[in-house]
PDB file of C-alpha atoms and ligand atoms in Angstrom:
ATOM      1  CA  MET P  18      33.120   8.142 -18.173  1.00  0.00           C
ATOM      2  CA  ASN P  19      35.067   9.454 -15.127  1.00  0.00           C
ATOM      3  CA  PHE P  20      38.691   8.944 -15.764  1.00  0.00           C
ATOM      4  CA  ALA P  21      41.450  10.312 -13.030  1.00  0.00           C
ATOM      5  CA  ILE P  22      44.982  10.317 -14.526  1.00  0.00           C
ATOM      6  CA  VAL P  23      47.281  10.057 -11.406  1.00  0.00           C
ATOM      7  CA  GLY P  24      50.663  11.022 -12.498  1.00  0.00           C
ATOM      8  CA  PRO P  25      50.186  12.960 -15.221  1.00  0.00           C
ATOM      9  CA  GLY P  26      54.138  12.965 -16.843  1.00  0.00           C
ATOM     10  CA  ALA P  27      54.297  12.629 -20.710  1.00  0.00           C
ATOM     11  CA  ILE P  28      52.036   9.090 -21.222  1.00  0.00           C
ATOM     12  CA  GLY P  29      49.387  10.389 -18.760  1.00  0.00           C
ATOM     13  CA  SER P  30      49.112  13.618 -20.212  1.00  0.00           C
ATOM     14  CA  LEU P  31      48.676  11.946 -23.690  1.00  0.00           C
ATOM     15  CA  TRP P  32      46.086  10.073 -22.397  1.00  0.00           C
ATOM     16  CA  ALA P  33      44.454  12.841 -20.803  1.00  0.00           C
ATOM     17  CA  SER P  34      44.214  14.810 -23.798  1.00  0.00           C
ATOM     18  CA  TYR P  35      42.702  11.441 -26.305  1.00  0.00           C
ATOM     19  CA  LEU P  36      40.221  10.761 -23.206  1.00  0.00           C
ATOM     20  CA  ILE P  37      38.482  14.341 -22.958  1.00  0.00           C
ATOM     21  CA  GLN P  38      38.730  14.400 -26.765  1.00  0.00           C
ATOM     22  CA  ALA P  39      36.567  11.367 -26.855  1.00  0.00           C
ATOM     23  CA  GLY P  40      33.917  12.926 -24.777  1.00  0.00           C
ATOM     24  CA  HIS P  41      35.007  11.418 -21.245  1.00  0.00           C
ATOM     25  CA  HIS P  42      35.194  13.265 -17.935  1.00  0.00           C
ATOM     26  CA  VAL P  43      39.256  13.599 -17.048  1.00  0.00           C
ATOM     27  CA  CYS P  44      40.796  15.144 -13.806  1.00  0.00           C
ATOM     28  CA  LEU P  45      44.437  14.759 -13.102  1.00  0.00           C
ATOM     29  CA  TRP P  46      46.201  13.959  -9.830  1.00  0.00           C
ATOM     30  CA  SER P  47      49.793  15.629  -9.857  1.00  0.00           C
ATOM     31  CA  ARG P  48      52.402  16.505  -7.229  1.00  0.00           C
ATOM     32  CA  ASN P  49      52.081  19.746  -9.027  1.00  0.00           C
ATOM     33  CA  SER P  50      49.542  21.652  -6.230  1.00  0.00           C
ATOM     34  CA  SER P  51      47.762  23.937  -8.781  1.00  0.00           C
ATOM     35  CA  PRO P  52      43.984  23.301  -9.095  1.00  0.00           C
ATOM     36  CA  HIS P  53      44.193  23.611 -12.791  1.00  0.00           C
ATOM     37  CA  ILE P  54      46.594  22.267 -15.287  1.00  0.00           C
ATOM     38  CA  SER P  55      46.801  23.053 -18.908  1.00  0.00           C
ATOM     39  CA  ILE P  56      47.856  20.521 -21.422  1.00  0.00           C
ATOM     40  CA  GLN P  57      48.177  20.825 -25.129  1.00  0.00           C
ATOM     41  CA  ARG P  58      48.832  18.149 -27.388  1.00  0.00           C
ATOM     42  CA  ASP P  59      50.696  18.512 -30.652  1.00  0.00           C
ATOM     43  CA  GLU P  60      48.647  21.287 -32.258  1.00  0.00           C
ATOM     44  CA  CYS P  61      45.316  20.926 -31.027  1.00  0.00           C
ATOM     45  CA  PRO P  62      44.232  23.751 -28.694  1.00  0.00           C
ATOM     46  CA  ALA P  63      45.187  23.709 -24.955  1.00  0.00           C
ATOM     47  CA  ILE P  64      42.711  22.248 -22.230  1.00  0.00           C
ATOM     48  CA  GLN P  65      42.462  22.939 -18.831  1.00  0.00           C
ATOM     49  CA  PHE P  66      41.931  20.298 -16.574  1.00  0.00           C
ATOM     50  CA  HIS P  67      41.091  19.947 -12.456  1.00  0.00           C
ATOM     51  CA  ASN P  68      44.017  18.565 -10.512  1.00  0.00           C
ATOM     52  CA  GLY P  69      43.911  17.588  -7.020  1.00  0.00           C
ATOM     53  CA  HIS P  70      40.364  17.508  -6.208  1.00  0.00           C
ATOM     54  CA  THR P  71      39.422  14.504  -4.015  1.00  0.00           C
ATOM     55  CA  GLU P  72      35.671  14.969  -4.746  1.00  0.00           C
ATOM     56  CA  GLN P  73      36.361  14.018  -8.394  1.00  0.00           C
ATOM     57  CA  LEU P  74      38.791  11.441  -7.763  1.00  0.00           C
ATOM     58  CA  ALA P  75      36.299   9.874  -5.666  1.00  0.00           C
ATOM     59  CA  GLN P  76      33.740   9.928  -8.389  1.00  0.00           C
ATOM     60  CA  ALA P  77      36.430   8.290 -10.647  1.00  0.00           C
ATOM     61  CA  ASP P  78      35.139   4.976 -12.653  1.00  0.00           C
ATOM     62  CA  VAL P  79      38.657   4.483 -14.060  1.00  0.00           C
ATOM     63  CA  VAL P  80      41.784   5.270 -11.969  1.00  0.00           C
ATOM     64  CA  LEU P  81      44.836   5.261 -14.736  1.00  0.00           C
ATOM     65  CA  VAL P  82      47.702   5.133 -12.815  1.00  0.00           C
ATOM     66  CA  THR P  83      50.794   6.519 -14.911  1.00  0.00           C
ATOM     67  CA  LEU P  84      53.221   7.484 -12.171  1.00  0.00           C
ATOM     68  CA  LYS P  85      57.053   5.834 -12.655  1.00  0.00           C
ATOM     69  CA  ALA P  86      56.976   2.404 -10.827  1.00  0.00           C
ATOM     70  CA  PRO P  87      59.225   3.589  -7.743  1.00  0.00           C
ATOM     71  CA  GLN P  88      56.197   6.274  -7.104  1.00  0.00           C
ATOM     72  CA  VAL P  89      53.312   3.907  -7.073  1.00  0.00           C
ATOM     73  CA  GLN P  90      53.013   2.474  -3.926  1.00  0.00           C
ATOM     74  CA  HIS P  91      53.912   5.786  -1.923  1.00  0.00           C
ATOM     75  CA  VAL P  92      51.180   7.991  -3.996  1.00  0.00           C
ATOM     76  CA  LEU P  93      48.385   5.353  -3.834  1.00  0.00           C
ATOM     77  CA  GLU P  94      48.732   4.941  -0.252  1.00  0.00           C
ATOM     78  CA  SER P  95      48.153   8.737   0.058  1.00  0.00           C
ATOM     79  CA  ILE P  96      45.096   8.696  -2.169  1.00  0.00           C
ATOM     80  CA  ALA P  97      43.578   5.253  -1.167  1.00  0.00           C
ATOM     81  CA  PRO P  98      40.798   6.778   1.256  1.00  0.00           C
ATOM     82  CA  HIS P  99      39.293   8.956  -1.856  1.00  0.00           C
ATOM     83  CA  ILE P 100      39.285   6.186  -4.301  1.00  0.00           C
ATOM     84  CA  ASP P 101      35.817   4.523  -4.801  1.00  0.00           C
ATOM     85  CA  LYS P 102      35.634   0.472  -3.734  1.00  0.00           C
ATOM     86  CA  ASP P 103      34.391  -0.266  -7.496  1.00  0.00           C
ATOM     87  CA  ALA P 104      36.607   2.203  -9.354  1.00  0.00           C
ATOM     88  CA  ILE P 105      38.991   0.300 -11.921  1.00  0.00           C
ATOM     89  CA  LEU P 106      42.565   0.854 -11.134  1.00  0.00           C
ATOM     90  CA  LEU P 107      44.863   0.430 -14.486  1.00  0.00           C
ATOM     91  CA  LEU P 108      48.679   0.727 -13.598  1.00  0.00           C
ATOM     92  CA  MET P 109      50.576   1.675 -16.907  1.00  0.00           C
ATOM     93  CA  HIS P 110      54.239   1.991 -16.555  1.00  0.00           C
ATOM     94  CA  ASN P 111      57.995   0.530 -17.248  1.00  0.00           C
ATOM     95  CA  GLY P 112      58.785  -2.358 -15.158  1.00  0.00           C
ATOM     96  CA  MET P 113      57.135  -5.079 -12.956  1.00  0.00           C
ATOM     97  CA  GLY P 114      56.409  -5.479  -9.237  1.00  0.00           C
ATOM     98  CA  THR P 115      53.809  -2.730  -8.240  1.00  0.00           C
ATOM     99  CA  ALA P 116      50.732  -5.076  -8.617  1.00  0.00           C
ATOM    100  CA  LYS P 117      51.172  -6.895  -5.105  1.00  0.00           C
ATOM    101  CA  ALA P 118      51.195  -3.756  -2.894  1.00  0.00           C
ATOM    102  CA  THR P 119      48.226  -2.253  -5.201  1.00  0.00           C
ATOM    103  CA  GLN P 120      46.276  -5.397  -4.204  1.00  0.00           C
ATOM    104  CA  THR P 121      46.664  -5.212  -0.429  1.00  0.00           C
ATOM    105  CA  LEU P 122      46.088  -1.515  -0.690  1.00  0.00           C
ATOM    106  CA  PHE P 123      42.872  -2.160  -2.692  1.00  0.00           C
ATOM    107  CA  PRO P 124      41.776  -5.711  -2.179  1.00  0.00           C
ATOM    108  CA  ASN P 125      38.205  -5.068  -3.575  1.00  0.00           C
ATOM    109  CA  ASN P 126      38.773  -3.088  -6.605  1.00  0.00           C
ATOM    110  CA  PRO P 127      39.633  -4.609  -9.999  1.00  0.00           C
ATOM    111  CA  LEU P 128      43.139  -4.277 -10.864  1.00  0.00           C
ATOM    112  CA  LEU P 129      44.581  -4.128 -14.481  1.00  0.00           C
ATOM    113  CA  LEU P 130      47.533  -3.667 -15.705  1.00  0.00           C
ATOM    114  CA  ALA P 131      49.349  -2.144 -19.106  1.00  0.00           C
ATOM    115  CA  THR P 132      52.250  -1.615 -21.209  1.00  0.00           C
ATOM    116  CA  THR P 133      52.380   0.550 -24.115  1.00  0.00           C
ATOM    117  CA  THR P 134      54.386   1.581 -26.911  1.00  0.00           C
ATOM    118  CA  HIS P 135      53.073   4.930 -27.967  1.00  0.00           C
ATOM    119  CA  GLY P 136      56.107   7.824 -27.818  1.00  0.00           C
ATOM    120  CA  ALA P 137      55.218  10.961 -25.989  1.00  0.00           C
ATOM    121  CA  TYR P 138      57.427  13.749 -24.861  1.00  0.00           C
ATOM    122  CA  ARG P 139      56.916  16.717 -22.599  1.00  0.00           C
ATOM    123  CA  PRO P 140      58.830  19.906 -24.117  1.00  0.00           C
ATOM    124  CA  SER P 141      57.023  21.834 -21.272  1.00  0.00           C
ATOM    125  CA  SER P 142      55.047  21.338 -18.236  1.00  0.00           C
ATOM    126  CA  THR P 143      51.997  22.388 -20.273  1.00  0.00           C
ATOM    127  CA  GLN P 144      52.659  20.518 -23.366  1.00  0.00           C
ATOM    128  CA  VAL P 145      52.675  16.799 -24.822  1.00  0.00           C
ATOM    129  CA  LEU P 146      54.192  15.653 -28.182  1.00  0.00           C
ATOM    130  CA  HIS P 147      52.609  12.161 -29.378  1.00  0.00           C
ATOM    131  CA  THR P 148      55.816  11.192 -31.007  1.00  0.00           C
ATOM    132  CA  GLY P 149      55.212   7.865 -32.014  1.00  0.00           C
ATOM    133  CA  GLN P 150      52.022   5.663 -32.954  1.00  0.00           C
ATOM    134  CA  GLY P 151      52.328   2.448 -30.603  1.00  0.00           C
ATOM    135  CA  GLN P 152      49.707  -0.201 -29.293  1.00  0.00           C
ATOM    136  CA  THR P 153      48.535  -0.482 -25.673  1.00  0.00           C
ATOM    137  CA  LEU P 154      48.229  -3.970 -24.191  1.00  0.00           C
ATOM    138  CA  ILE P 155      46.060  -4.807 -20.948  1.00  0.00           C
ATOM    139  CA  GLY P 156      45.313  -7.556 -18.551  1.00  0.00           C
ATOM    140  CA  ALA P 157      43.360  -8.406 -15.465  1.00  0.00           C
ATOM    141  CA  VAL P 158      45.547  -9.157 -12.376  1.00  0.00           C
ATOM    142  CA  ASN P 159      42.544 -10.107 -10.262  1.00  0.00           C
ATOM    143  CA  GLN P 160      39.353 -11.756 -10.798  1.00  0.00           C
ATOM    144  CA  LYS P 161      37.248  -8.428 -10.941  1.00  0.00           C
ATOM    145  CA  GLY P 162      39.879  -7.201 -13.179  1.00  0.00           C
ATOM    146  CA  THR P 163      38.828  -9.920 -15.881  1.00  0.00           C
ATOM    147  CA  GLN P 164      35.265  -8.529 -15.946  1.00  0.00           C
ATOM    148  CA  CYS P 165      36.844  -5.348 -17.110  1.00  0.00           C
ATOM    149  CA  GLU P 166      37.705  -6.352 -21.183  1.00  0.00           C
ATOM    150  CA  PHE P 167      34.934  -3.976 -21.914  1.00  0.00           C
ATOM    151  CA  LEU P 168      37.988  -1.074 -21.202  1.00  0.00           C
ATOM    152  CA  VAL P 169      39.387  -2.244 -24.514  1.00  0.00           C
ATOM    153  CA  GLU P 170      36.729  -0.694 -26.720  1.00  0.00           C
ATOM    154  CA  VAL P 171      36.652   2.404 -24.416  1.00  0.00           C
ATOM    155  CA  LEU P 172      39.995   3.087 -24.340  1.00  0.00           C
ATOM    156  CA  ASN P 173      40.739   2.278 -28.154  1.00  0.00           C
ATOM    157  CA  HIS P 174      38.354   4.695 -29.206  1.00  0.00           C
ATOM    158  CA  ALA P 175      40.448   7.374 -27.362  1.00  0.00           C
ATOM    159  CA  LEU P 176      43.538   6.282 -28.377  1.00  0.00           C
ATOM    160  CA  PRO P 177      44.142   3.026 -30.684  1.00  0.00           C
ATOM    161  CA  GLN P 178      45.428   0.536 -30.565  1.00  0.00           C
ATOM    162  CA  VAL P 179      44.599  -1.163 -27.466  1.00  0.00           C
ATOM    163  CA  HIS P 180      44.130  -5.299 -27.054  1.00  0.00           C
ATOM    164  CA  TRP P 181      43.338  -7.538 -24.336  1.00  0.00           C
ATOM    165  CA  GLN P 182      45.674  -9.758 -22.869  1.00  0.00           C
ATOM    166  CA  HIS P 183      44.622 -13.140 -21.260  1.00  0.00           C
ATOM    167  CA  GLN P 184      48.459 -13.100 -20.405  1.00  0.00           C
ATOM    168  CA  ILE P 185      49.179  -9.583 -19.576  1.00  0.00           C
ATOM    169  CA  ASN P 186      52.282 -11.190 -17.472  1.00  0.00           C
ATOM    170  CA  GLN P 187      53.821 -12.157 -21.045  1.00  0.00           C
ATOM    171  CA  ALA P 188      53.498  -8.967 -22.446  1.00  0.00           C
ATOM    172  CA  LEU P 189      55.095  -7.100 -19.465  1.00  0.00           C
ATOM    173  CA  TRP P 190      58.115  -9.579 -19.387  1.00  0.00           C
ATOM    174  CA  ASN P 191      58.391  -8.776 -22.950  1.00  0.00           C
ATOM    175  CA  LYS P 192      58.947  -5.379 -22.584  1.00  0.00           C
ATOM    176  CA  VAL P 193      60.955  -5.782 -18.878  1.00  0.00           C
ATOM    177  CA  ALA P 194      63.393  -7.690 -21.305  1.00  0.00           C
ATOM    178  CA  ILE P 195      63.790  -5.240 -23.838  1.00  0.00           C
ATOM    179  CA  ASN P 196      64.411  -2.421 -20.702  1.00  0.00           C
ATOM    180  CA  CYS P 197      66.761  -4.841 -19.241  1.00  0.00           C
ATOM    181  CA  ALA P 198      69.012  -4.740 -22.654  1.00  0.00           C
ATOM    182  CA  ILE P 199      68.632  -0.981 -23.392  1.00  0.00           C
ATOM    183  CA  ASN P 200      67.822   0.746 -20.311  1.00  0.00           C
ATOM    184  CA  PRO P 201      71.182   0.105 -17.902  1.00  0.00           C
ATOM    185  CA  LEU P 202      73.351   0.134 -20.365  1.00  0.00           C
ATOM    186  CA  THR P 203      72.546   3.461 -21.930  1.00  0.00           C
ATOM    187  CA  ALA P 204      72.253   4.923 -18.589  1.00  0.00           C
ATOM    188  CA  LEU P 205      75.756   3.882 -17.673  1.00  0.00           C
ATOM    189  CA  HIS P 206      77.283   5.140 -20.937  1.00  0.00           C
ATOM    190  CA  GLN P 207      75.142   8.549 -21.528  1.00  0.00           C
ATOM    191  CA  ILE P 208      74.351   7.119 -25.196  1.00  0.00           C
ATOM    192  CA  ARG P 209      71.242   7.145 -27.526  1.00  0.00           C
ATOM    193  CA  ASN P 210      69.939   3.984 -27.844  1.00  0.00           C
ATOM    194  CA  GLY P 211      70.910   3.796 -31.468  1.00  0.00           C
ATOM    195  CA  GLU P 212      74.488   3.462 -30.231  1.00  0.00           C
ATOM    196  CA  LEU P 213      73.937   0.006 -28.564  1.00  0.00           C
ATOM    197  CA  ALA P 214      73.927  -1.617 -32.392  1.00  0.00           C
ATOM    198  CA  ALA P 215      77.983  -1.064 -32.192  1.00  0.00           C
ATOM    199  CA  VAL P 216      79.870  -4.375 -32.157  1.00  0.00           C
ATOM    200  CA  HIS P 217      81.265  -3.208 -28.869  1.00  0.00           C
ATOM    201  CA  TYR P 218      77.936  -3.907 -27.182  1.00  0.00           C
ATOM    202  CA  ARG P 219      77.323  -7.120 -28.816  1.00  0.00           C
ATOM    203  CA  SER P 220      78.227  -9.756 -26.344  1.00  0.00           C
ATOM    204  CA  GLN P 221      77.153  -7.984 -23.251  1.00  0.00           C
ATOM    205  CA  LEU P 222      73.402  -7.909 -25.319  1.00  0.00           C
ATOM    206  CA  ASP P 223      73.729 -11.452 -25.747  1.00  0.00           C
ATOM    207  CA  SER P 224      74.481 -12.531 -21.989  1.00  0.00           C
ATOM    208  CA  ILE P 225      71.425 -10.059 -20.789  1.00  0.00           C
ATOM    209  CA  THR P 226      68.979 -11.488 -23.143  1.00  0.00           C
ATOM    210  CA  THR P 227      70.141 -15.212 -22.579  1.00  0.00           C
ATOM    211  CA  GLU P 228      69.629 -14.510 -18.940  1.00  0.00           C
ATOM    212  CA  VAL P 229      66.278 -12.830 -19.181  1.00  0.00           C
ATOM    213  CA  ALA P 230      65.017 -15.654 -21.466  1.00  0.00           C
ATOM    214  CA  LEU P 231      66.000 -18.246 -18.639  1.00  0.00           C
ATOM    215  CA  VAL P 232      64.066 -16.393 -15.951  1.00  0.00           C
ATOM    216  CA  MET P 233      61.083 -16.143 -17.824  1.00  0.00           C
ATOM    217  CA  GLN P 234      61.103 -19.810 -18.993  1.00  0.00           C
ATOM    218  CA  ALA P 235      61.573 -20.383 -15.259  1.00  0.00           C
ATOM    219  CA  GLU P 236      58.446 -18.354 -14.724  1.00  0.00           C
ATOM    220  CA  GLY P 237      56.463 -20.332 -17.201  1.00  0.00           C
ATOM    221  CA  ILE P 238      56.471 -17.420 -19.634  1.00  0.00           C
ATOM    222  CA  ASP P 239      57.495 -17.727 -23.663  1.00  0.00           C
ATOM    223  CA  ALA P 240      60.671 -16.908 -24.394  1.00  0.00           C
ATOM    224  CA  ASP P 241      63.356 -17.515 -26.944  1.00  0.00           C
ATOM    225  CA  ALA P 242      66.761 -15.806 -26.254  1.00  0.00           C
ATOM    226  CA  GLN P 243      67.702 -15.632 -30.200  1.00  0.00           C
ATOM    227  CA  HIS P 244      64.043 -13.865 -30.399  1.00  0.00           C
ATOM    228  CA  LEU P 245      64.440 -11.437 -27.514  1.00  0.00           C
ATOM    229  CA  ARG P 246      67.787 -10.984 -29.009  1.00  0.00           C
ATOM    230  CA  LYS P 247      66.305  -9.950 -32.339  1.00  0.00           C
ATOM    231  CA  THR P 248      63.384  -7.920 -30.715  1.00  0.00           C
ATOM    232  CA  VAL P 249      66.369  -5.935 -28.701  1.00  0.00           C
ATOM    233  CA  ASN P 250      67.939  -5.173 -32.188  1.00  0.00           C
ATOM    234  CA  ASP P 251      64.793  -3.927 -33.388  1.00  0.00           C
ATOM    235  CA  VAL P 252      63.749  -1.472 -30.508  1.00  0.00           C
ATOM    236  CA  ILE P 253      67.621  -0.465 -30.845  1.00  0.00           C
ATOM    237  CA  GLU P 254      67.101   0.394 -34.481  1.00  0.00           C
ATOM    238  CA  ALA P 255      63.258   1.714 -34.292  1.00  0.00           C
ATOM    239  CA  THR P 256      64.165   4.176 -31.455  1.00  0.00           C
ATOM    240  CA  ALA P 257      68.018   4.867 -32.617  1.00  0.00           C
ATOM    241  CA  ASN P 258      67.467   8.731 -31.909  1.00  0.00           C
ATOM    242  CA  ASN P 259      65.836   8.376 -28.082  1.00  0.00           C
ATOM    243  CA  TYR P 260      67.377   8.452 -24.845  1.00  0.00           C
ATOM    244  CA  SER P 261      66.026   5.600 -22.716  1.00  0.00           C
ATOM    245  CA  SER P 262      63.888   6.718 -20.124  1.00  0.00           C
ATOM    246  CA  MET P 263      66.962   5.505 -17.753  1.00  0.00           C
ATOM    247  CA  GLU P 264      69.324   7.483 -19.498  1.00  0.00           C
ATOM    248  CA  GLN P 265      67.381  10.490 -18.557  1.00  0.00           C
ATOM    249  CA  ASP P 266      66.794   9.815 -15.113  1.00  0.00           C
ATOM    250  CA  ILE P 267      70.229   9.247 -14.486  1.00  0.00           C
ATOM    251  CA  ALA P 268      71.665  12.255 -16.387  1.00  0.00           C
ATOM    252  CA  HIS P 269      69.113  14.432 -14.351  1.00  0.00           C
ATOM    253  CA  GLN P 270      70.114  12.527 -11.090  1.00  0.00           C
ATOM    254  CA  ARG P 271      66.629  11.169 -10.972  1.00  0.00           C
ATOM    255  CA  PRO P 272      65.848   7.905  -9.039  1.00  0.00           C
ATOM    256  CA  SER P 273      65.544   5.325 -11.830  1.00  0.00           C
ATOM    257  CA  GLU P 274      63.341   2.431 -12.368  1.00  0.00           C
ATOM    258  CA  ILE P 275      65.932  -0.083 -11.927  1.00  0.00           C
ATOM    259  CA  ASP P 276      64.820  -1.887  -9.194  1.00  0.00           C
ATOM    260  CA  PHE P 277      61.155  -2.480 -11.451  1.00  0.00           C
ATOM    261  CA  ILE P 278      63.432  -3.626 -14.482  1.00  0.00           C
ATOM    262  CA  THR P 279      66.581  -5.286 -13.543  1.00  0.00           C
ATOM    263  CA  GLY P 280      65.933  -5.479  -9.902  1.00  0.00           C
ATOM    264  CA  HIS P 281      62.783  -7.409 -10.598  1.00  0.00           C
ATOM    265  CA  LEU P 282      64.725  -9.758 -12.902  1.00  0.00           C
ATOM    266  CA  ILE P 283      67.133 -10.677 -10.163  1.00  0.00           C
ATOM    267  CA  LYS P 284      64.399 -10.983  -7.429  1.00  0.00           C
ATOM    268  CA  THR P 285      62.427 -13.422  -9.815  1.00  0.00           C
ATOM    269  CA  ALA P 286      65.677 -15.212 -10.767  1.00  0.00           C
ATOM    270  CA  ARG P 287      66.766 -15.865  -7.133  1.00  0.00           C
ATOM    271  CA  THR P 288      63.181 -17.605  -6.369  1.00  0.00           C
ATOM    272  CA  HIS P 289      64.319 -20.081  -9.085  1.00  0.00           C
ATOM    273  CA  GLY P 290      68.109 -20.337  -8.327  1.00  0.00           C
ATOM    274  CA  ILE P 291      69.298 -18.723 -11.552  1.00  0.00           C
ATOM    275  CA  ASP P 292      72.321 -16.784 -11.422  1.00  0.00           C
ATOM    276  CA  VAL P 293      72.105 -13.585 -13.469  1.00  0.00           C
ATOM    277  CA  PRO P 294      75.776 -12.218 -13.262  1.00  0.00           C
ATOM    278  CA  VAL P 295      75.503  -9.742 -16.016  1.00  0.00           C
ATOM    279  CA  ASN P 296      72.357  -7.974 -15.230  1.00  0.00           C
ATOM    280  CA  GLU P 297      73.583  -8.087 -11.206  1.00  0.00           C
ATOM    281  CA  GLN P 298      76.737  -6.351 -12.676  1.00  0.00           C
ATOM    282  CA  LEU P 299      74.431  -3.528 -14.345  1.00  0.00           C
ATOM    283  CA  TYR P 300      71.999  -3.372 -11.455  1.00  0.00           C
ATOM    284  CA  HIS P 301      74.765  -2.563  -9.163  1.00  0.00           C
ATOM    285  CA  ALA P 302      76.700  -0.004 -11.503  1.00  0.00           C
ATOM    286  CA  ILE P 303      73.286   1.846 -11.578  1.00  0.00           C
ATOM    287  CA  LYS P 304      72.677   1.609  -7.900  1.00  0.00           C
ATOM    288  CA  GLN P 305      76.163   3.197  -7.355  1.00  0.00           C
ATOM    289  CA  ILE P 306      75.779   6.068  -9.518  1.00  0.00           C
ATOM    290  CA  GLU P 307      72.557   6.868  -7.922  1.00  0.00           C
ATOM    291  CA  GLN P 308      73.970   6.438  -4.287  1.00  0.00           C
ATOM    292  CA  SER P 309      76.798   9.060  -5.332  1.00  0.00           C
ATOM    293  CA  TRP P 310      74.201  11.676  -5.700  1.00  0.00           C
TER     294      TRP P 310
HETATM  295  O1  KPL M 423      61.161   1.778 -23.014  1.00  0.00           O
HETATM  296  C1  KPL M 423      61.948   2.320 -23.431  1.00  0.00           C
HETATM  297  C2  KPL M 423      62.680   3.492 -22.206  1.00  0.00           C
HETATM  298  O2  KPL M 423      63.142   4.460 -22.752  1.00  0.00           O
HETATM  299  O3  KPL M 423      62.138   3.300 -21.102  1.00  0.00           O
HETATM  300  C3  KPL M 423      62.678   1.904 -24.440  1.00  0.00           C
HETATM  301  C4  KPL M 423      61.778   0.974 -25.081  1.00  0.00           C
HETATM  302  C5  KPL M 423      63.980   1.492 -24.367  1.00  0.00           C
HETATM  303  C6  KPL M 423      62.553   3.370 -25.586  1.00  0.00           C
HETATM  304  O4  KPL M 423      63.495   4.193 -25.246  1.00  0.00           O
END
């Protein structure tokens, strides 16, 4: 198949490398204006990818969008004229809230959302390390998307495990819950994920997960506050040495994904008349830092 990877950061480079190794044609669309980009994964030989070719983009059967959520709308608007009307769009990023604008831009394309737990790290712009095996869950947003379940087999062949989700919103909300708990706190205190295991953060983490569970339930998503809290503890432990993506964004003065994580929670809470004061306070604290730059 012809794949285009839009936003080849760590996760996008990982997929590009595994997809080409599985025999697919893969091109990149990056803000880097060079016509070729080389990616070396782990100890494998470096591979050269075409970058920024509109003709190749137009031939893509699958457009895998691995941009960060805040960049999705703007970049997709700029490439929309080059995307085939039958191309499958697959968005894979932290947070929620980009599907609606994407559907408006591409009303006739199959649209899928994905969440992944693979660990990837880019020590330089030409290298990617696959730092942790994970799984990828994908599911449909629109009617045409429901006919794309076959993609699970294609992707699974390249980078397992991939599973189809009939309720992708459940999987996305579960991830948002984890990100609401870990990302803003690690970003504000500039700490590794593991430091959130300290007693000092317990009651704040309890309140965050209780608020998230209430909003999820109001959305008709399965959620139990105690279960979410345990999952958050498990992720804190499993990723103890990592810096969260938001910690890194704040440390490097890059706009974070807060609007698509805690911001999405707050917006959804409002539609149900639910108060989420602890999450609101964290949201404003991150926004204040971003506005101070
Ligand atoms: O998804 C993550 C992130 O950093 O954005 C977690 C799960 C918190 C791992 O660091």
